[in-house]
Amino acid sequence: MGRGTLRIYLGAAPGVGKTYAMLAEAHRRVERGTDCVVALVEHHDRPRTEVMLHGLEQISRSEIDYRSAVFTEMDVDAVLERAPAVALVDELAHTNVPGSRNAKRWQDVEELLKAGIDVISTVNIQHLESLGDVVESITGVRQQETVPDEVVRRADQIELVDMSPQALRRRMAHGNIYQPDKLDAALSNYFRPGNLTALRELALLWTADRVDEYLQQYRGEHNIRTTWQARERIVVGLTGGPEGRTLIRRASRMAAKGSGSEILAVYIARSDGLTSASPKELAVQRTLVEDVGGTFHHVIGDDIPAALLEFARGVNATQIVLGSSRRKTWQYIYGPGVGATVARESGPDLDVHIVTHEEVAKGRGLPIARGARLGRARIVSGWLVGVAGPVLLSLLLRSLENGPGLANDVLLFLFLTVAAALLGGLRPALASAAVGVMLLNYWFTPPTQTLTVQDPENFVAIVIFFAVAVAVSSVVDLAARRTHQAARLRAESEILSFLAGSVLRGETALDALLERVRETFAMESVALLERASDVDPWTCAGFVGPAPVARPDDADVDMPVGDNMALALSGRVLPAEDRRVLGAFAAQAAVVLDRQRLVSEADRARRLAEGNRIRTALLAAVSHDLRTPLAGIKAAVSSLRSDDVAWSPEDEAELLEGIEDGADRLDHLVGNLLDMSRLQTGTVTPLIREIDLDEVVPMALGGVPEGSVDLDIPETLPMVAVDPGLLERVVANVVENAVKYSPGGEPIAVAASAHGERVELRVVDRGRGVPDEAKERIFEPFQRYGDAPRGAGVGLGLAVSRGFAEAMGGTLDAEDTPGGGLTMVLTLTAAPGREQAQDRAVLPAEATS
């Protein structure tokens, strides 16, 4: 009997409909006459799922006693004895109760598959073992029940059950997933929109990778070389010329027209290292590719069209973007060009786009040749071999009684010429060829010891020797120079790639850039100097290394940047060919310095503008909100002091109560103003200590009416590291604000929960809520949302609360309340060294499993 097949319904979160889809598939198979049974399905009291079990045969579960309680698990023996064609097994990652046949349910499924039974199962993305750390960082919940990725990857079919976070939360709010008493806790904790969105993205990406694996495996098994256009992949062929930027931008526009398109830029270099590409331009193009979301690839290949097509088919590309040739008209005698060749050999599966640009037909050009830096020792050795070598060889051959013959003599002298070219370059090789010709003619060509040549054949041999010696010397010297140039250009390319990839994106500070200069050129110190004008003294804007110079004239190497800035290096003198790269570093150092100053100026201008806005708002608050309680107090006091009216005790008590209320309002407003001033000046210094939330939160509720708050602070919460005084002010302000906007007679909810190393306090009201675009604005100073009355305060409560929360290392954010209203979420840091007890009652069973 063969092995059974495994089909898995994969979901992003509990409640997306995995079990429902599995049961629907079972009904379809039963209608087709398939022997299908329910080995184990958890419906979690969901009515719609429970209804789907009707009409399906269910295998009785086995009962297991564990710690004075009875648990039920799948009866593997009963399923094997029943031997159905298809078995439904829910929750593949489930951990069985101790004493079961296997420790994990997926091991039970393996037994069924080995017995030839097809299995349909379900699993959530958060239960994959490799994603445990990622899921914990997103949700704050460590998944204790996991399944090895390989078990899921070996499944014969994987079907993604997808649902948007908004639709899932609506389904939960309608009561289709959890009981009403668990609804608010689930929506406020594990099932927040951000958590669901991140889990959904994980599920989609994991499934997409699995689909790619299936596709590549199928193509390999069937030896398919043609492109299957399952996803648009655009390959951009780069030459290192200036037209590359145009090609990349054109490919980016093409990719933007289709969702999920990829851009792969490829530069193909010859294996001999000879290239006319500009390393600086390639570095800029690499940065541009990364900026548009593509990837850059460097490939070696002597046949450029073949290498480009091989790369494109290897990545399953659908389109190739090339630039029109920069060849001049007469240069087409060498061949049709890369673009025409690729278009001719691409076949029907690859679309080739030839893009025009400004460099068309302007010629490719070649880099300026630079001599190889061979060193004094190699040059001296080359001259010794090239000049002294032929003389010594002549003496040796003359000492032999019977020489090897003129042909062999020519080859020996030619060997010395090639050796001189390898060691010292072209000039020693030419000298060696000239000396060799003279010695061959004088000593070894009849008549000997004269410069005349009697036999024409010998004359031709000497001429050919000189021509071959010169040609070979030139080729050897050119190869040596090109090898040196290729190595140097590669180093320059890496340096310029660093500049283009990090500095241009603002990822490198000035000190880090100067340190890179010092390491690259092996200098002792590097300083960036500047001055206001030609007559002003130089000042140091930044430096690394000991004893930086104070003036460019004192440096071993200085690189001007404009008229009044210079990069000064101390340690050694650089060759002229290194100054090009140094100039790029100097220009980028000036850019970084300007960027830092612009950021500083922008920050200072922002602070000034904020200060002006706050002063204006403060004047408005003093002119109205502070004068209102003062006017009430003044009126009440004047009434009590009046001799014209005889006030009854009840009237006097009412006036005194008005004075007290006005004084309390005034004290509250002034306190918030002072707190805002402390936050603006940075003088808030929290005294952090460990404390339980249930010691602070009840004290903060003293200013709200009795019965207006439903408090839920579990005793299992870890302690938090906060300033108790600041935390009390934060909670009081947030709760008073929630009570103010909550509909009459409906209490607000204050609940706390632990999430990994964080503790969240959620204040939930059922008011009219705040739109998304205003959720951040309500935390700005002097902001009152909507139609709040002028007497409601100066709009500092939430601003002060967020400032105090951030001063303690926490956060304060606003979220929508499911069903309407606003939820303020205060996130605090759990005290270190304490066990982070999880309140499993507030999380759904599948989320904590």
Tab-separated table of N, CA, C and O in Angstrom, residues 132-173:
chain	number	residue	atom	x	y	z
A	132	GLY	N	8.839	31.261	14.819
A	132	GLY	CA	8.482	31.498	16.212
A	132	GLY	C	8.970	32.833	16.732
A	132	GLY	O	8.214	33.597	17.349
A	133	ASP	N	10.266	33.152	16.476
A	133	ASP	CA	10.814	34.422	16.978
A	133	ASP	C	10.155	35.610	16.296
A	133	ASP	O	9.907	36.637	16.928
A	134	VAL	N	9.890	35.486	14.996
A	134	VAL	CA	9.272	36.593	14.263
A	134	VAL	C	7.872	36.862	14.806
A	134	VAL	O	7.483	38.016	15.050
A	135	VAL	N	7.100	35.803	15.019
A	135	VAL	CA	5.728	35.969	15.520
A	135	VAL	C	5.741	36.551	16.927
A	135	VAL	O	4.915	37.408	17.262
A	136	GLU	N	6.690	36.126	17.757
A	136	GLU	CA	6.754	36.663	19.115
A	136	GLU	C	7.071	38.155	19.105
A	136	GLU	O	6.504	38.931	19.879
A	137	SER	N	7.965	38.588	18.212
A	137	SER	CA	8.286	40.011	18.138
A	137	SER	C	7.102	40.831	17.650
A	137	SER	O	6.980	42.013	17.994
A	138	ILE	N	6.200	40.223	16.862
A	138	ILE	CA	5.041	40.949	16.333
A	138	ILE	C	3.918	40.999	17.361
A	138	ILE	O	3.351	42.058	17.641
A	139	THR	N	3.595	39.847	17.921
A	139	THR	CA	2.401	39.737	18.768
A	139	THR	C	2.699	39.799	20.252
A	139	THR	O	1.796	40.029	21.057
A	140	GLY	N	3.966	39.578	20.644
A	140	GLY	CA	4.296	39.520	22.061
A	140	GLY	C	3.948	38.195	22.697
A	140	GLY	O	4.086	38.048	23.914
A	141	VAL	N	3.507	37.215	21.921
A	141	VAL	CA	3.105	35.907	22.441
A	141	VAL	C	4.027	34.849	21.853
A	141	VAL	O	4.187	34.762	20.634
A	142	ARG	N	4.647	34.048	22.719
A	142	ARG	CA	5.497	32.951	22.268
A	142	ARG	C	4.649	31.715	22.035
A	142	ARG	O	3.947	31.245	22.929
A	143	GLN	N	4.671	31.208	20.818
A	143	GLN	CA	3.872	30.037	20.479
A	143	GLN	C	4.543	28.790	21.051
A	143	GLN	O	5.672	28.458	20.691
A	144	GLN	N	3.843	28.111	21.951
A	144	GLN	CA	4.384	26.918	22.568
A	144	GLN	C	4.179	25.686	21.704
A	144	GLN	O	4.915	24.709	21.820
A	145	GLU	N	3.173	25.686	20.863
A	145	GLU	CA	2.875	24.541	20.012
A	145	GLU	C	3.311	24.859	18.590
A	145	GLU	O	2.779	25.780	17.963
A	146	THR	N	4.305	24.128	18.100
A	146	THR	CA	4.848	24.387	16.770
A	146	THR	C	4.944	23.078	15.996
A	146	THR	O	4.902	21.983	16.566
A	147	VAL	N	5.087	23.220	14.702
A	147	VAL	CA	5.265	22.078	13.816
A	147	VAL	C	6.489	22.362	12.950
A	147	VAL	O	6.686	23.495	12.507
A	148	PRO	N	7.371	21.388	12.726
A	148	PRO	CA	8.541	21.623	11.868
A	148	PRO	C	8.127	22.071	10.474
A	148	PRO	O	7.171	21.548	9.896
A	149	ASP	N	8.862	23.024	9.945
A	149	ASP	CA	8.546	23.522	8.610
A	149	ASP	C	8.556	22.404	7.570
A	149	ASP	O	7.752	22.400	6.637
A	150	GLU	N	9.485	21.455	7.730
A	150	GLU	CA	9.625	20.402	6.737
A	150	GLU	C	8.368	19.561	6.635
A	150	GLU	O	8.016	19.067	5.560
A	151	VAL	N	7.652	19.382	7.776
A	151	VAL	CA	6.411	18.601	7.740
A	151	VAL	C	5.385	19.273	6.843
A	151	VAL	O	4.700	18.616	6.050
A	152	VAL	N	5.282	20.600	6.960
A	152	VAL	CA	4.316	21.336	6.137
A	152	VAL	C	4.801	21.406	4.692
A	152	VAL	O	4.007	21.283	3.750
A	153	ARG	N	6.105	21.600	4.493
A	153	ARG	CA	6.622	21.702	3.129
A	153	ARG	C	6.442	20.391	2.348
A	153	ARG	O	6.320	20.414	1.128
A	154	ARG	N	6.446	19.253	3.063
A	154	ARG	CA	6.292	17.967	2.364
A	154	ARG	C	4.856	17.704	1.951
A	154	ARG	O	4.573	16.704	1.284
A	155	ALA	N	3.931	18.554	2.368
A	155	ALA	CA	2.530	18.344	2.016
A	155	ALA	C	2.355	18.338	0.498
A	155	ALA	O	3.004	19.105	-0.218
A	156	ASP	N	1.481	17.460	0.024
A	156	ASP	CA	1.240	17.369	-1.415
A	156	ASP	C	0.482	18.585	-1.932
A	156	ASP	O	0.654	18.990	-3.088
A	157	GLN	N	-0.367	19.180	-1.086
A	157	GLN	CA	-1.106	20.383	-1.462
A	157	GLN	C	-1.140	21.320	-0.259
A	157	GLN	O	-1.376	20.882	0.868
A	158	ILE	N	-0.902	22.601	-0.513
A	158	ILE	CA	-1.034	23.630	0.516
A	158	ILE	C	-1.968	24.697	-0.033
A	158	ILE	O	-1.688	25.292	-1.091
A	159	GLU	N	-3.058	24.936	0.651
A	159	GLU	CA	-4.028	25.927	0.201
A	159	GLU	C	-4.106	27.039	1.240
A	159	GLU	O	-4.353	26.779	2.425
A	160	LEU	N	-3.876	28.264	0.802
A	160	LEU	CA	-3.910	29.422	1.708
A	160	LEU	C	-5.355	29.883	1.889
A	160	LEU	O	-6.055	30.147	0.912
A	161	VAL	N	-5.783	29.978	3.143
A	161	VAL	CA	-7.107	30.524	3.472
A	161	VAL	C	-6.869	31.965	3.930
A	161	VAL	O	-6.363	32.205	5.026
A	162	ASP	N	-7.213	32.908	3.089
A	162	ASP	CA	-6.850	34.307	3.316
A	162	ASP	C	-8.081	35.135	3.684
A	162	ASP	O	-9.198	34.851	3.241
A	163	MET	N	-7.851	36.166	4.488
A	163	MET	CA	-8.910	37.105	4.859
A	163	MET	C	-8.241	38.387	5.334
A	163	MET	O	-7.239	38.360	6.041
A	164	SER	N	-8.792	39.532	4.942
A	164	SER	CA	-8.219	40.807	5.350
A	164	SER	C	-8.417	41.015	6.844
A	164	SER	O	-9.372	40.498	7.441
A	165	PRO	N	-7.516	41.761	7.504
A	165	PRO	CA	-7.675	42.021	8.945
A	165	PRO	C	-9.007	42.676	9.283
A	165	PRO	O	-9.627	42.351	10.295
A	166	GLN	N	-9.462	43.604	8.437
A	166	GLN	CA	-10.725	44.282	8.720
A	166	GLN	C	-11.900	43.305	8.682
A	166	GLN	O	-12.784	43.332	9.539
A	167	ALA	N	-11.887	42.404	7.686
A	167	ALA	CA	-12.978	41.431	7.585
A	167	ALA	C	-12.950	40.457	8.766
A	167	ALA	O	-13.997	40.090	9.306
A	168	LEU	N	-11.751	40.046	9.197
A	168	LEU	CA	-11.656	39.125	10.327
A	168	LEU	C	-12.145	39.783	11.609
A	168	LEU	O	-12.862	39.159	12.409
A	169	ARG	N	-11.793	41.049	11.818
A	169	ARG	CA	-12.247	41.735	13.023
A	169	ARG	C	-13.764	41.950	12.994
A	169	ARG	O	-14.432	41.881	14.035
A	170	ARG	N	-14.325	42.203	11.809
A	170	ARG	CA	-15.788	42.317	11.712
A	170	ARG	C	-16.456	40.980	12.018
A	170	ARG	O	-17.484	40.918	12.702
A	171	ARG	N	-15.853	39.898	11.504
A	171	ARG	CA	-16.403	38.572	11.792
A	171	ARG	C	-16.386	38.302	13.294
A	171	ARG	O	-17.332	37.734	13.842
A	172	MET	N	-15.324	38.728	13.964
A	172	MET	CA	-15.246	38.534	15.410
A	172	MET	C	-16.264	39.405	16.129
A	172	MET	O	-16.916	38.976	17.091
A	173	ALA	N	-16.405	40.670	15.687
A	173	ALA	CA	-17.355	41.577	16.332
A	173	ALA	C	-18.793	41.072	16.208
A	173	ALA	O	-19.629	41.349	17.080
